[in-house]
Amino acid sequence: MSVEAFQQQELAHIERMIVELERVPAHWHGVGAHNPVMQREYWRQRIHALMNSPDAADSVVRQASALLERLAGSSNGRGHAAGPRDF
């Protein structure tokens, strides 16, 4: 598997998890407070790690930026109603 294919796979996984975070009602986020995957910051860190990789492809950086925007929007109460790959 190429580095770019691995990064694309990681982004797809992160996107699915963001969709799940958007789907879960905000008052339930406290239930998973001790579970890192329920924290937006965990996913931000993973996205930044991909973006800051020395071999990150331009397409990966663009998709990662879109996911960061999506995370920011959902954490500001402006959840994204659409499904995966809507960026």
mmCIF file of C-alpha atoms in Angstrom:
data_model
loop_
_atom_site.group_PDB
_atom_site.id
_atom_site.type_symbol
_atom_site.label_atom_id
_atom_site.label_comp_id
_atom_site.label_asym_id
_atom_site.label_seq_id
_atom_site.Cartn_x
_atom_site.Cartn_y
_atom_site.Cartn_z
ATOM 1 C CA MET A 1 0.000 0.000 0.000
ATOM 2 C CA SER A 2 1.387 3.396 -0.954
ATOM 3 C CA VAL A 3 1.782 6.163 1.599
ATOM 4 C CA GLU A 4 -0.923 8.216 -0.099
ATOM 5 C CA ALA A 5 -3.322 5.242 -0.116
ATOM 6 C CA PHE A 6 -2.695 4.753 3.603
ATOM 7 C CA GLN A 7 -3.324 8.451 4.257
ATOM 8 C CA GLN A 8 -6.540 8.328 2.223
ATOM 9 C CA GLN A 9 -7.631 5.301 4.231
ATOM 10 C CA GLU A 10 -6.913 7.182 7.471
ATOM 11 C CA LEU A 11 -8.914 10.185 6.277
ATOM 12 C CA ALA A 12 -11.855 7.957 5.367
ATOM 13 C CA HIS A 13 -11.789 6.443 8.856
ATOM 14 C CA ILE A 14 -11.554 9.865 10.502
ATOM 15 C CA GLU A 15 -14.424 11.125 8.380
ATOM 16 C CA ARG A 16 -16.625 8.203 9.439
ATOM 17 C CA MET A 17 -15.860 8.978 13.064
ATOM 18 C CA ILE A 18 -16.692 12.658 12.587
ATOM 19 C CA VAL A 19 -20.030 11.604 11.111
ATOM 20 C CA GLU A 20 -20.627 9.544 14.251
ATOM 21 C CA LEU A 21 -19.723 12.481 16.503
ATOM 22 C CA GLU A 22 -22.166 14.666 14.564
ATOM 23 C CA ARG A 23 -24.854 12.028 14.906
ATOM 24 C CA VAL A 24 -24.518 11.669 18.680
ATOM 25 C CA PRO A 25 -26.548 14.272 20.598
ATOM 26 C CA ALA A 26 -24.305 16.859 22.288
ATOM 27 C CA HIS A 27 -25.511 15.930 25.779
ATOM 28 C CA TRP A 28 -24.249 12.367 25.210
ATOM 29 C CA HIS A 29 -20.680 13.522 24.582
ATOM 30 C CA GLY A 30 -20.131 13.682 28.344
ATOM 31 C CA VAL A 31 -20.833 9.944 28.532
ATOM 32 C CA GLY A 32 -17.662 9.260 26.566
ATOM 33 C CA ALA A 33 -15.624 12.031 28.189
ATOM 34 C CA HIS A 34 -12.899 9.588 29.190
ATOM 35 C CA ASN A 35 -12.886 7.879 25.804
ATOM 36 C CA PRO A 36 -10.530 9.711 23.416
ATOM 37 C CA VAL A 37 -12.486 8.767 20.300
ATOM 38 C CA MET A 38 -15.446 10.766 21.610
ATOM 39 C CA GLN A 39 -13.318 13.917 21.788
ATOM 40 C CA ARG A 40 -13.025 16.207 18.790
ATOM 41 C CA GLU A 41 -9.498 17.154 19.874
ATOM 42 C CA TYR A 42 -8.378 13.545 19.394
ATOM 43 C CA TRP A 43 -9.516 13.650 15.768
ATOM 44 C CA ARG A 44 -7.995 17.117 15.235
ATOM 45 C CA GLN A 45 -4.651 15.753 16.396
ATOM 46 C CA ARG A 46 -4.886 12.794 14.028
ATOM 47 C CA ILE A 47 -5.774 15.077 11.136
ATOM 48 C CA HIS A 48 -2.878 17.418 11.932
ATOM 49 C CA ALA A 49 -0.508 14.447 12.112
ATOM 50 C CA LEU A 50 -1.514 13.463 8.573
ATOM 51 C CA MET A 51 -1.264 17.031 7.292
ATOM 52 C CA ASN A 52 2.159 17.564 8.858
ATOM 53 C CA SER A 53 3.580 14.353 7.473
ATOM 54 C CA PRO A 54 6.514 15.178 5.188
ATOM 55 C CA ASP A 55 5.038 12.949 2.483
ATOM 56 C CA ALA A 56 1.452 14.219 2.665
ATOM 57 C CA ALA A 57 0.004 14.570 -0.828
ATOM 58 C CA ASP A 58 -1.775 17.799 -1.773
ATOM 59 C CA SER A 59 -5.061 15.907 -2.059
ATOM 60 C CA VAL A 60 -4.610 14.580 1.483
ATOM 61 C CA VAL A 61 -3.913 18.070 2.833
ATOM 62 C CA ARG A 62 -7.011 19.460 1.076
ATOM 63 C CA GLN A 63 -9.262 16.699 2.414
ATOM 64 C CA ALA A 64 -7.742 17.012 5.870
ATOM 65 C CA SER A 65 -8.395 20.771 5.860
ATOM 66 C CA ALA A 66 -12.018 20.151 4.933
ATOM 67 C CA LEU A 67 -12.350 17.677 7.805
ATOM 68 C CA LEU A 68 -10.891 20.223 10.232
ATOM 69 C CA GLU A 69 -13.487 22.747 9.062
ATOM 70 C CA ARG A 70 -16.193 20.166 9.510
ATOM 71 C CA LEU A 71 -15.010 19.413 13.044
ATOM 72 C CA ALA A 72 -14.962 23.116 13.860
ATOM 73 C CA GLY A 73 -18.474 23.511 12.498
ATOM 74 C CA SER A 74 -19.891 20.604 14.455
ATOM 75 C CA SER A 75 -18.238 21.754 17.686
ATOM 76 C CA ASN A 76 -19.804 25.201 17.258
ATOM 77 C CA GLY A 77 -23.276 23.716 17.148
ATOM 78 C CA ARG A 78 -23.418 23.901 13.368
ATOM 79 C CA GLY A 79 -23.483 20.167 12.831
ATOM 80 C CA HIS A 80 -23.169 18.842 9.331
ATOM 81 C CA ALA A 81 -26.227 16.916 8.256
ATOM 82 C CA ALA A 82 -24.791 15.406 5.104
ATOM 83 C CA GLY A 83 -23.055 12.092 4.870
ATOM 84 C CA PRO A 84 -19.483 11.062 4.157
ATOM 85 C CA ARG A 85 -17.510 12.595 1.320
ATOM 86 C CA ASP A 86 -19.541 15.798 1.373
ATOM 87 C CA PHE A 87 -16.635 18.185 1.007
#
